[in-house]
Amino acid sequence: MASHEALRHLTIGQYIPADSPIHRLDPRAKLLAAGGLIIAGVVASKYSNVLFLALLVAVLVKVAGLRLRSALANLVPVMPVLLVMALLQILFYGGASRSAGPNRLLVEWGLLHISAESVRVIVVTWARFVALFLLITLLTSTTTASALTRGLEGLLRPLDRLHLPGHEIALVGAIALRFLPILGEQLEAILQAQASRGVSESRSRWHLLANARRMAQVIVPLFVDAYHRAEELILAMQARCYHGGKGRTYLIPFRSRPADYVAVILSISLAVLAGVLQYSTLP
Amino acid sequence: MSEEIVSVQGLDHTYLAGTPLATAALRGAELCVRRGEVAALVGPSGAGKSTLAHFLNGLLRPAARRQVVVFGQDTAEPSCDLVALRRRVGLVFQYPHQQLFERYVGDDVAYGPRQLGLAGEELRERVRWAMEIVGLDFESFVDRHTFSLSGGEMRRAALAGVLAMRPELLILDESTVGLDPRGRREVHALLRRLRREEGLTILLVSNDMDEVAELADQVTVLYAGQTVLAGEVHEVLAQGELLRRYGLSSPTAVEIIHELRRKGLAVTSGAITPYEAEEAIWQAMKP
């Protein structure tokens, strides 16, 4: 298919305006809560815990008024990686025992030994991946880039005493986020221009030299353009008297509401609970 | 009537279809270009002009058959040879810096012909021809760095890169925007020459009504993704009221004649270029 629209199909990191309880949360609270849930997701590795977490995030996606299906559609490009990972785990997890136990053998067929433990690892990895992916999508779809930046800046403020440039770090992150879709469009335009001048679409991937040359023909104009944009951005910022974060005030100051505290407390408790459930010796 | 080389009928296109960010760019667009003519595609920003242009060389492909037929090929057919199509349809993009990608001007102009299999002396001659015709001196520009060119030179280099493939249909997507008056005059003279000497068919995507009046034979007006007006250039450009409603303006000559008639001078209307206006005013003033 020769349609050059594929790059714009990536909606990761794209803010989708709506009015939902999650959209209304203070960005600082959202960042902290997301952090708590990420920790919970990384710690949890039992079926029940990790599936509960994936379900919880899916419910949050619904609460935010996003379409679960289009959020999940972004997972398609990484499917091959997940499949290869699952295959390797089935083949090489090993350690299966014939007696009943946590790692009992489920299927034995020639060289193939599928144990209960390898199945658990695969299911948990997939569920964790989906949960974390949805969580990041949720965060970026319900928070504008500028709100994220200010949230991050707000969270880094206590580090000012250590002379850590919180504002500047947040700004660098914001500019990087802001420029991703622009670079995507630029890349698309370059590929279109090259296709228009007779590049044949399907060339064997074994033409290594030709492909390396093609890559340079795409990367070089992309970088030249990015540097031009950076220079223009600097001029625009200076023209508007940008002088860093010191003494800067905001049009709409953050005001934390009870809902924000609830979100942060709940997600941090979840992280603690996940840790306790994981490492407790209770049955 | 000469052969119809582009036929677009009832073309729809939605960017990002099926996502929350879907936007309809074309809803039932129509376009017809005949061999040897200069056709103009006009419309306000966001009307879908560039999107339509991208359909004509197969960068975008329609969902249904018979919607886009270029040189007798239906681009919706899976068997349609896009590479062959793109060799016949040269597309000059809106922003030239997006189109240049080789390090040296000479290499960039040679890119298309190289893909066609040209080499050696033949390639060199082709590049020399393309560069000279757009007014870039071969000896002094061939080894210049592409990204050190000025805006106007970049436009010329981009045009040369497309012309070097000797296309039969040349599409210029707002390719004179940002040129100074002299640069624009030179491009206009070049287009006339290409048409006269090479028999090139040209599709001009433009907002500049004076330019359209100057060069085009046929005009198609696109508004919000729909073809709202199409016909011979004098017929279309005379409809000042309608053009204004579609966010466009009339050529300066039409405005002047309109004002003079309003003030009571008995000028015949129908002039669209400064030359025609001068003729009409002279006729009206002649004792």
Coordinates of N, CA and C in Angstrom, one line a residue, chain A residues 42 47 59 64 77 102 117 141 157 187 191 194:
Chain A
V42 N 4.4 -2.5 38.1 CA 5.7 -3.2 38.0 C 5.9 -4.2 39.1
Y47 N -1.4 -13.5 38.9 CA -2.5 -13.3 38.0 C -3.5 -12.3 38.5
V59 N -11.0 0.7 33.1 CA -12.2 1.4 33.6 C -11.9 2.9 33.6
A64 N -12.6 8.4 31.5 CA -12.1 9.6 30.8 C -12.8 9.9 29.5
P77 N 1.4 -2.0 16.5 CA 2.8 -2.0 16.0 C 3.7 -2.8 16.9
P102 N 3.9 -25.3 41.9 CA 3.7 -24.1 41.2 C 4.2 -24.1 39.8
E117 N 4.3 -22.1 35.1 CA 5.1 -20.9 35.4 C 5.3 -20.0 34.1
S141 N -3.6 11.6 26.9 CA -4.8 12.0 26.2 C -5.7 12.9 27.0
R157 N 9.5 21.6 41.9 CA 9.8 22.9 42.6 C 10.6 22.7 44.0
L187 N 8.5 14.2 8.3 CA 9.0 13.0 7.8 C 8.1 12.5 6.7
L191 N 9.1 11.8 2.7 CA 8.8 10.5 2.1 C 7.9 10.7 0.8
Q194 N 10.0 12.2 -2.0 CA 10.9 11.2 -2.6 C 10.1 10.2 -3.4

